[in-house]
Amino acid sequence: MYFNFLTNEKTYHICIETLRNIIYDYDISETEVQRINEEWKGLSLEEDIFLVDEDPKFWSAYIYKGISKGRLGFKTNTSGYVLCLEIVRMMKNDFGISTEEAIGRIRSKWIGNDIIDEDDLVFHEGPKDWAYNIYYGHDSYWWTKSKEELAELSPLPYNEE
């Protein structure tokens, strides 16, 4: 299979497995699966970056349920896309929430605010800061809490759409 982005052998196999998962899990045709080319177009996946840190099941859910369906509600450039990927991963790992909930929380936070300029304020914080701010809220002062205090915090309400 041909991809519209640069990749090494390891990431190529992850992409292939992701495509297989999309076909199997969501019962769509291989032609429809070409959306992965659109999702990662312009990225260079030659280095072992974020892609290899997750199971292909994560990526198939992210691509099928997430940005590929335009469900974020805002436009973003490659840097914003990667930031959103990292925020989703962090929220899943640190809070044990689903890919869909993480995407939904990001969407709720930034809907209608295009992130297409490298000088955008969202790039002044890292994925961890955004994940925790989106999940707990800035007013929770999560960064001042110990691990024990953090475990006592309640997440912001989330309404599935």
XYZ file of C-alpha atoms in Angstrom, residues 9-155:
147
model
C 9.489 0.265 8.049
C 8.300 0.206 11.662
C 5.737 2.977 11.235
C 4.678 1.540 7.869
C 3.670 -1.697 9.594
C 1.788 0.240 12.277
C -0.080 2.105 9.524
C -0.928 -1.164 7.763
C -2.198 -2.700 11.011
C -4.203 0.451 11.722
C -5.838 0.133 8.303
C -6.659 -3.515 8.935
C -8.261 -2.576 12.248
C -10.374 0.114 10.605
C -11.581 -2.357 7.982
C -12.325 -5.083 10.536
C -13.647 -3.002 13.465
C -15.773 -0.584 11.460
C -16.704 -2.773 8.498
C -15.594 -0.352 5.822
C -13.906 -1.020 2.519
C -10.197 -0.754 1.858
C -10.832 2.198 -0.457
C -12.521 4.136 2.317
C -9.527 3.398 4.475
C -7.496 5.768 2.321
C -8.544 8.374 4.874
C -5.305 7.540 6.726
C -3.488 9.249 3.858
C -5.547 12.370 4.516
C -5.073 12.170 8.275
C -1.314 11.988 8.230
C -0.622 13.807 4.940
C 2.218 16.250 5.420
C 3.625 14.461 8.458
C 6.958 12.724 8.367
C 6.671 9.412 10.160
C 10.198 8.338 9.319
C 11.281 8.777 12.901
C 9.935 6.634 15.700
C 7.726 9.371 17.083
C 4.324 9.330 18.758
C 2.899 6.781 16.336
C 4.829 3.835 17.755
C 3.830 4.557 21.353
C 0.263 3.411 20.816
C -1.442 0.261 19.701
C -2.845 0.341 16.156
C -6.307 -0.139 17.749
C -5.906 3.323 19.279
C -5.067 4.843 15.906
C -7.919 3.099 14.108
C -10.408 4.419 16.681
C -8.839 7.865 16.565
C -8.948 8.072 12.789
C -12.387 6.529 12.357
C -14.127 8.263 15.267
C -12.070 11.397 15.544
C -10.597 13.985 13.286
C -11.289 12.118 10.046
C -14.989 12.673 10.547
C -14.443 16.377 11.225
C -15.699 15.958 14.741
C -13.256 18.321 16.399
C -15.132 21.373 15.175
C -12.047 23.396 14.331
C -9.387 23.496 11.651
C -5.818 22.807 12.610
C -2.390 22.606 11.055
C 0.031 19.689 11.409
C 1.407 20.990 14.715
C -2.094 21.343 16.117
C -3.001 17.883 14.898
C 0.026 16.353 16.632
C -0.780 18.337 19.791
C -4.325 16.933 19.766
C -2.961 13.398 19.288
C -0.684 13.858 22.271
C -3.491 15.304 24.412
C -5.748 12.358 23.553
C -2.999 9.877 24.461
C -2.267 11.659 27.736
C -5.943 11.798 28.724
C -6.411 8.111 27.943
C -3.300 7.101 29.866
C -3.652 9.414 32.863
C -7.432 9.419 33.310
C -8.444 6.076 31.808
C -11.025 7.610 29.491
C -11.900 6.483 25.979
C -10.562 7.968 22.761
C -14.033 9.308 21.994
C -14.334 11.056 25.350
C -10.878 12.606 25.016
C -11.708 13.851 21.507
C -15.080 15.121 22.762
C -13.456 17.029 25.606
C -10.936 18.641 23.225
C -13.744 19.516 20.838
C -15.789 21.086 23.645
C -12.805 23.174 24.735
C -11.719 24.468 21.333
C -14.766 24.189 19.067
C -14.999 27.121 16.682
C -11.393 28.221 17.368
C -9.200 27.288 14.431
C -5.663 26.349 15.428
C -3.756 27.054 12.258
C -1.118 29.588 13.269
C 2.124 28.548 14.956
C 1.812 31.630 17.191
C -1.568 30.476 18.526
C -1.724 30.459 22.316
C -2.477 26.727 22.424
C 1.136 26.077 21.455
C 2.384 27.889 24.559
C 1.386 24.899 26.704
C 2.370 21.269 26.340
C 0.080 18.252 25.966
C 0.114 17.465 29.699
C -0.996 20.974 30.647
C -3.793 20.880 28.086
C -4.897 17.372 29.018
C -5.182 18.294 32.697
C -6.752 21.695 32.039
C -9.319 20.176 29.703
C -10.076 17.317 32.099
C -10.027 19.105 35.482
C -10.314 22.751 34.463
C -7.821 25.525 34.981
C -9.636 26.691 38.112
C -8.872 23.370 39.827
C -5.211 24.393 40.205
C -4.302 20.788 39.437
C -0.611 21.677 39.057
C -0.407 22.620 42.769
C -1.798 19.267 43.948
C 0.046 16.243 45.247
C -0.730 12.862 43.693
C -3.110 12.125 46.552
C -4.897 15.470 46.179
C -5.050 15.042 42.423
C -6.774 11.678 42.882
C -9.471 13.491 44.909
C -10.221 16.015 42.145
C -13.377 15.543 40.128
C -13.207 15.981 36.363
